[in-house]
Coordinates of C-alpha atoms in Angstrom, one line a residue:
M528 CA -18.9 -23.6 -5.5
E529 CA -22.7 -23.2 -6.1
R530 CA -22.8 -20.2 -3.8
K531 CA -19.9 -18.6 -5.8
A532 CA -21.7 -19.1 -9.1
L533 CA -24.9 -17.6 -7.7
R534 CA -23.0 -14.5 -6.5
L535 CA -21.1 -14.0 -9.7
A536 CA -24.2 -14.6 -11.9
H537 CA -25.9 -11.5 -10.6
N538 CA -23.0 -9.2 -9.9
P539 CA -20.9 -8.1 -12.9
V540 CA -18.4 -6.3 -10.6
A541 CA -17.8 -9.5 -8.7
E542 CA -17.5 -11.4 -12.0
A543 CA -15.0 -8.9 -13.3
L544 CA -12.9 -8.8 -10.2
G545 CA -12.9 -12.5 -9.3
D546 CA -12.4 -14.1 -5.9
E547 CA -8.8 -12.8 -5.5
R548 CA -9.8 -9.1 -5.7
I549 CA -13.5 -8.9 -4.6
G550 CA -12.7 -8.1 -1.0
F551 CA -15.7 -7.0 1.2
E552 CA -18.2 -7.4 -1.6
A553 CA -17.7 -11.2 -1.3
R554 CA -19.9 -11.0 1.7
A555 CA -22.9 -9.9 -0.3
Q556 CA -25.3 -12.4 -1.7
Q557 CA -27.9 -12.0 -4.4
H558 CA -30.8 -12.0 -1.9
D559 CA -29.2 -9.3 0.4
H560 CA -30.9 -5.9 0.6
V561 CA -29.4 -3.1 -1.5
D562 CA -28.4 -1.2 1.7
L563 CA -26.0 -4.0 2.7
K564 CA -24.6 -4.1 -0.8
I565 CA -24.0 -0.4 -0.9
W566 CA -22.3 -0.5 2.5
L567 CA -20.0 -3.3 1.3
R568 CA -19.2 -1.6 -2.0
L569 CA -18.4 1.7 -0.2
L570 CA -16.2 -0.1 2.3
A571 CA -14.5 -2.1 -0.5
C572 CA -13.8 1.1 -2.6
S573 CA -12.5 3.0 0.4
T574 CA -10.3 0.2 1.6
Q575 CA -8.9 -0.4 -1.9
I576 CA -8.1 3.3 -2.5
E577 CA -6.5 3.6 1.0
K578 CA -4.4 0.5 0.5
I579 CA -3.0 1.8 -2.8
I580 CA -2.4 5.3 -1.3
R581 CA -0.6 3.8 1.7
Q582 CA 1.6 1.6 -0.4
R583 CA 2.5 4.5 -2.8
L584 CA 3.2 6.9 0.1
R585 CA 5.5 4.3 1.7
S586 CA 7.2 3.5 -1.6
R587 CA 7.6 7.1 -3.1
F588 CA 8.0 9.2 0.1
A589 CA 9.0 6.7 2.8
T590 CA 6.0 8.0 4.9
T591 CA 2.7 6.8 6.2
L592 CA -0.9 7.8 5.6
P593 CA -1.3 9.1 9.2
R594 CA 1.8 11.2 8.8
F595 CA 0.5 12.6 5.5
D596 CA -2.9 13.4 7.1
Y597 CA -1.1 15.1 10.0
L598 CA 0.9 17.3 7.6
A599 CA -2.2 18.0 5.5
Q600 CA -4.0 19.3 8.5
L601 CA -1.2 21.7 9.3
D602 CA -1.0 22.7 5.7
R603 CA -4.7 23.7 5.9
H604 CA -4.0 25.8 9.0
P605 CA -0.8 27.8 8.3
Q606 CA -1.1 29.6 11.7
G607 CA -0.7 26.2 13.3
L608 CA -3.0 24.2 15.5
R609 CA -3.1 23.4 19.2
M610 CA -2.2 19.8 19.7
K611 CA -5.5 19.0 21.2
V612 CA -7.4 20.4 18.1
L613 CA -5.0 18.5 15.8
S614 CA -5.8 15.3 17.8
S615 CA -9.5 15.8 17.3
Y616 CA -9.1 16.6 13.6
L617 CA -7.1 13.4 13.1
M618 CA -9.4 11.4 15.4
V619 CA -6.5 10.0 17.4
T620 CA -5.4 10.3 21.0
G621 CA -3.3 13.1 22.3
G622 CA -0.5 10.6 23.0
N623 CA -0.5 9.6 19.3
V624 CA -0.3 13.2 18.2
T625 CA 2.6 13.8 20.6
A626 CA 4.5 10.8 19.3
V627 CA 4.1 11.8 15.7
T628 CA 4.9 15.4 16.5
D629 CA 8.1 14.4 18.2
Q630 CA 9.2 12.4 15.1
L631 CA 8.3 15.3 12.7
V632 CA 10.1 17.9 14.9
K633 CA 13.2 15.7 14.8
E634 CA 13.0 15.5 11.0
G635 CA 12.6 19.3 10.8
L636 CA 9.1 19.2 9.2
V637 CA 7.2 20.6 12.1
M638 CA 7.9 23.1 14.9
R639 CA 6.3 23.2 18.3
S640 CA 5.7 26.6 19.9
E641 CA 3.9 28.0 22.9
D642 CA 0.4 29.0 22.2
P643 CA 0.1 32.8 22.6
D644 CA -3.5 32.5 23.7
D645 CA -2.9 29.7 26.2
R646 CA 0.6 29.4 27.6
R647 CA -0.3 25.9 28.9
S648 CA -0.8 24.7 25.3
F649 CA 1.5 24.1 22.4
R650 CA 0.8 24.9 18.7
V651 CA 2.4 22.9 15.9
S652 CA 3.0 24.3 12.5
L653 CA 4.9 23.3 9.4
T654 CA 8.5 24.5 9.0
D655 CA 9.6 25.8 5.6
K656 CA 11.1 22.3 4.9
G657 CA 7.8 20.7 6.0
K658 CA 5.8 23.0 3.6
R659 CA 8.1 22.1 0.7
E660 CA 8.0 18.4 1.3
F661 CA 4.3 18.3 1.9
A662 CA 3.6 20.4 -1.2
E663 CA 5.5 17.8 -3.3
M664 CA 3.6 14.9 -1.6
A665 CA 0.2 16.6 -1.9
G666 CA 0.7 17.2 -5.7
V667 CA 1.6 13.6 -6.3
H668 CA -1.2 12.4 -4.0
E669 CA -3.7 14.4 -6.1
Q670 CA -2.3 12.8 -9.3
W671 CA -2.8 9.4 -7.7
L672 CA -6.4 10.1 -6.8
R673 CA -7.1 11.5 -10.3
E674 CA -5.7 8.3 -11.7
L675 CA -7.6 6.0 -9.4
L676 CA -10.9 7.8 -10.2
A677 CA -10.2 8.3 -13.9
G678 CA -12.7 5.5 -14.8
L679 CA -15.7 7.7 -13.9
P680 CA -16.7 10.6 -16.2
K681 CA -17.0 14.0 -14.6
L682 CA -20.8 14.1 -14.5
Q683 CA -20.8 10.7 -12.7
K684 CA -18.2 12.0 -10.2
D685 CA -20.3 15.1 -9.5
D686 CA -23.4 13.0 -9.0
L687 CA -21.5 10.5 -6.7
F688 CA -20.1 13.4 -4.7
D689 CA -23.6 14.9 -4.3
Q690 CA -25.2 11.6 -3.3
L691 CA -22.4 10.8 -0.8
G692 CA -22.9 14.3 0.6
R693 CA -26.6 13.6 1.2
L694 CA -25.7 10.3 2.8
R695 CA -23.2 12.1 5.1
L696 CA -25.9 14.6 6.2
H697 CA -28.3 11.8 6.8
L698 CA -25.7 9.9 8.9
A699 CA -24.8 13.1 10.9
R700 CA -28.4 13.3 12.0
Q701 CA -28.4 9.8 13.5
P702 CA -28.2 9.7 17.2
L703 CA -25.2 7.9 18.8
S704 CA -25.7 6.1 22.0
Q705 CA -22.9 6.2 24.6
D706 CA -22.2 2.5 23.8
D707 CA -21.7 3.4 20.1
E708 CA -19.2 6.1 21.0
D709 CA -17.2 3.9 23.4
S710 CA -17.2 0.7 21.3
D711 CA -15.2 2.0 18.3
P712 CA -11.9 3.6 19.5
A713 CA -10.3 6.2 17.2
P714 CA -7.7 4.7 14.8
T715 CA -4.1 5.2 15.8
P716 CA -1.2 5.9 13.5
R717 CA 1.3 3.1 13.1
R718 CA 4.8 3.8 14.4
R719 CA 7.6 3.6 12.0
K720 CA 10.1 0.9 12.7
S721 CA 13.5 2.2 13.7

């Protein structure tokens, strides 16, 4: 109880959220360095937004975030993508992309065609139905994000975006060892229950 009081006394966010909603930030203590606190806050915000978006996509469109991300990549590339390229954009295995592609083809949202540049490869692209359904989802998704970030004034959003961009560039310059690359496998989309 004493530890909780110490944490809450110096963290107005923790105090406002309480133990039920504090999430990853509960790990931070008053004496922890600011880098750890930033990491935990970024993780908490990202996780919280993702959880809300996942729930809303499931509830409103009966779809998953990985499927939405898949369709978003194809929407950004109207000429279609090779499955291997799509796999790398989504940071999942080729097998996962094949499974999701098979489902989306059956639903008429995606079509698979031979790649004119490499007959051994397939390209996937949105069908007209896929374009319509994704456009609706994307519009609602954008509204959700605006709602979720509405608590920040535009100047603060711009500043946060710039600062996170600098952080991304700094992180991109950090060397990865072979162990780092092998220790964290790419996330895989969850399969829908039949």
